Amino acid sequence: MKIVVIGGTGLIGSKLVTRLGEHGHRAVAAAPDTGVNTLTGEGVKEVLQGADVVIDVSNSPSFADDDVMDFFRTSTTTLLDAASGAGVGHYVALSVVGTERLPESGYFRAKVAQEELIKGSGLPYSLVHATQFFEFARSIADSATDGDYVRLSGASVQPMAADDVAAAVGRTAAGSPLNGTIEVAGPEVFGLDQWIRTVLVARSDPREVVTDPRARYFGAVLELDTLLPGRDAQLAQTRLSEWLARQ
């Protein structure tokens, strides 16, 4: 199949392009640096011609509330219109476990808006909700840093490796449209504070993680289970210790 990966030069997208190619698909990386811009529309119709599947793993360059909402609304509308015109048979998008439970967060409100556009488009679709990536631990710590301290909630998380995220999205894209959502997660549950502390210690980062139940995560206060998947989630195999050992 011809599978176009929007955001195909990023962390997940580049892994997807490689993995899909290894499985015999014609995977095309689509991103601004390959001449495809979903905000301006440049190159979008052209790259989707003849595509069987489009996978959207792109992300907003700015997480400011208005910016991220504009990004997902504009980008998704552009993609859906072009996919419909090109007769694409399967629209796949990557989102986040717990998105619908985080209305305080401008980022997650934007992801909900993205999903609603896809569901209402009339195109066959699949939504993949993944938990936090191991690779984002440092950026999460940076966003919560106050001087020498990192203030984070002890809410539970079930993070996973980006390789496992790409594998799950790839499997979904190669299958029949779900017209629904699946959840994928890592094999272990941590406190958000515990997970980030473990990664910082492993990387000899001197910052101290302080547990603060009221600390905000992308603008939202977390309940204990806000970021946890449901019991039917597909669980990946890579454990945090294994991932750290490979870094």
mmCIF file with all atom_site columns, C-alpha atoms in Angstrom, residues 57-72 94-97 99-100 102-115 132-133 136 217-220:
data_model
loop_
_atom_site.group_PDB
_atom_site.id
_atom_site.type_symbol
_atom_site.label_atom_id
_atom_site.label_alt_id
_atom_site.label_comp_id
_atom_site.label_asym_id
_atom_site.label_entity_id
_atom_site.label_seq_id
_atom_site.pdbx_PDB_ins_code
_atom_site.Cartn_x
_atom_site.Cartn_y
_atom_site.Cartn_z
_atom_site.occupancy
_atom_site.B_iso_or_equiv
_atom_site.pdbx_formal_charge
_atom_site.auth_seq_id
_atom_site.auth_comp_id
_atom_site.auth_asym_id
_atom_site.auth_atom_id
_atom_site.pdbx_PDB_model_num
ATOM 1  C CA . VAL A 1 57  ? 1.524   11.839 13.732 1.00 0.00 ? 57  VAL A CA 1
ATOM 2  C CA . SER A 1 58  ? 2.274   15.543 13.397 1.00 0.00 ? 58  SER A CA 1
ATOM 3  C CA . ASN A 1 59  ? 2.329   17.930 16.337 1.00 0.00 ? 59  ASN A CA 1
ATOM 4  C CA . SER A 1 60  ? 2.025   21.642 16.909 1.00 0.00 ? 60  SER A CA 1
ATOM 5  C CA . PRO A 1 61  ? 5.322   23.565 17.125 1.00 0.00 ? 61  PRO A CA 1
ATOM 6  C CA . SER A 1 62  ? 3.757   25.720 19.860 1.00 0.00 ? 62  SER A CA 1
ATOM 7  C CA . PHE A 1 63  ? 1.749   24.478 22.836 1.00 0.00 ? 63  PHE A CA 1
ATOM 8  C CA . ALA A 1 64  ? 0.216   27.880 23.598 1.00 0.00 ? 64  ALA A CA 1
ATOM 9  C CA . ASP A 1 65  ? -3.555  27.385 23.835 1.00 0.00 ? 65  ASP A CA 1
ATOM 10 C CA . ASP A 1 66  ? -4.580  29.383 20.764 1.00 0.00 ? 66  ASP A CA 1
ATOM 11 C CA . ASP A 1 67  ? -1.636  28.180 18.677 1.00 0.00 ? 67  ASP A CA 1
ATOM 12 C CA . VAL A 1 68  ? -2.176  24.504 19.293 1.00 0.00 ? 68  VAL A CA 1
ATOM 13 C CA . MET A 1 69  ? -5.932  24.732 18.662 1.00 0.00 ? 69  MET A CA 1
ATOM 14 C CA . ASP A 1 70  ? -5.315  26.575 15.393 1.00 0.00 ? 70  ASP A CA 1
ATOM 15 C CA . PHE A 1 71  ? -2.721  23.999 14.369 1.00 0.00 ? 71  PHE A CA 1
ATOM 16 C CA . PHE A 1 72  ? -4.873  20.920 14.870 1.00 0.00 ? 72  PHE A CA 1
ATOM 17 C CA . LEU A 1 94  ? -2.105  9.326  16.899 1.00 0.00 ? 94  LEU A CA 1
ATOM 18 C CA . SER A 1 95  ? -3.490  10.869 20.072 1.00 0.00 ? 95  SER A CA 1
ATOM 19 C CA . VAL A 1 96  ? -3.031  10.530 23.831 1.00 0.00 ? 96  VAL A CA 1
ATOM 20 C CA . VAL A 1 97  ? -4.567  8.299  26.496 1.00 0.00 ? 97  VAL A CA 1
ATOM 21 C CA . THR A 1 99  ? -7.216  13.264 26.256 1.00 0.00 ? 99  THR A CA 1
ATOM 22 C CA . GLU A 1 100 ? -10.961 13.514 26.915 1.00 0.00 ? 100 GLU A CA 1
ATOM 23 C CA . LEU A 1 102 ? -8.159  16.839 30.520 1.00 0.00 ? 102 LEU A CA 1
ATOM 24 C CA . PRO A 1 103 ? -10.433 19.760 29.546 1.00 0.00 ? 103 PRO A CA 1
ATOM 25 C CA . GLU A 1 104 ? -8.351  22.191 31.637 1.00 0.00 ? 104 GLU A CA 1
ATOM 26 C CA . SER A 1 105 ? -5.473  21.765 29.207 1.00 0.00 ? 105 SER A CA 1
ATOM 27 C CA . GLY A 1 106 ? -5.432  23.800 26.011 1.00 0.00 ? 106 GLY A CA 1
ATOM 28 C CA . TYR A 1 107 ? -3.309  21.128 24.340 1.00 0.00 ? 107 TYR A CA 1
ATOM 29 C CA . PHE A 1 108 ? -5.729  18.334 25.117 1.00 0.00 ? 108 PHE A CA 1
ATOM 30 C CA . ARG A 1 109 ? -8.747  20.459 24.155 1.00 0.00 ? 109 ARG A CA 1
ATOM 31 C CA . ALA A 1 110 ? -7.072  20.818 20.774 1.00 0.00 ? 110 ALA A CA 1
ATOM 32 C CA . LYS A 1 111 ? -6.537  17.066 20.501 1.00 0.00 ? 111 LYS A CA 1
ATOM 33 C CA . VAL A 1 112 ? -10.231 16.517 21.256 1.00 0.00 ? 112 VAL A CA 1
ATOM 34 C CA . ALA A 1 113 ? -11.091 18.982 18.488 1.00 0.00 ? 113 ALA A CA 1
ATOM 35 C CA . GLN A 1 114 ? -8.825  17.067 16.106 1.00 0.00 ? 114 GLN A CA 1
ATOM 36 C CA . GLU A 1 115 ? -10.517 13.782 16.931 1.00 0.00 ? 115 GLU A CA 1
ATOM 37 C CA . GLN A 1 132 ? 3.517   9.114  27.390 1.00 0.00 ? 132 GLN A CA 1
ATOM 38 C CA . PHE A 1 133 ? 6.733   8.251  25.555 1.00 0.00 ? 133 PHE A CA 1
ATOM 39 C CA . PHE A 1 136 ? 9.604   12.793 26.448 1.00 0.00 ? 136 PHE A CA 1
ATOM 40 C CA . TYR A 1 217 ? 0.491   18.721 33.649 1.00 0.00 ? 217 TYR A CA 1
ATOM 41 C CA . PHE A 1 218 ? 0.111   20.716 30.420 1.00 0.00 ? 218 PHE A CA 1
ATOM 42 C CA . GLY A 1 219 ? -2.161  23.059 32.355 1.00 0.00 ? 219 GLY A CA 1
ATOM 43 C CA . ALA A 1 220 ? -4.302  20.421 34.089 1.00 0.00 ? 220 ALA A CA 1
#
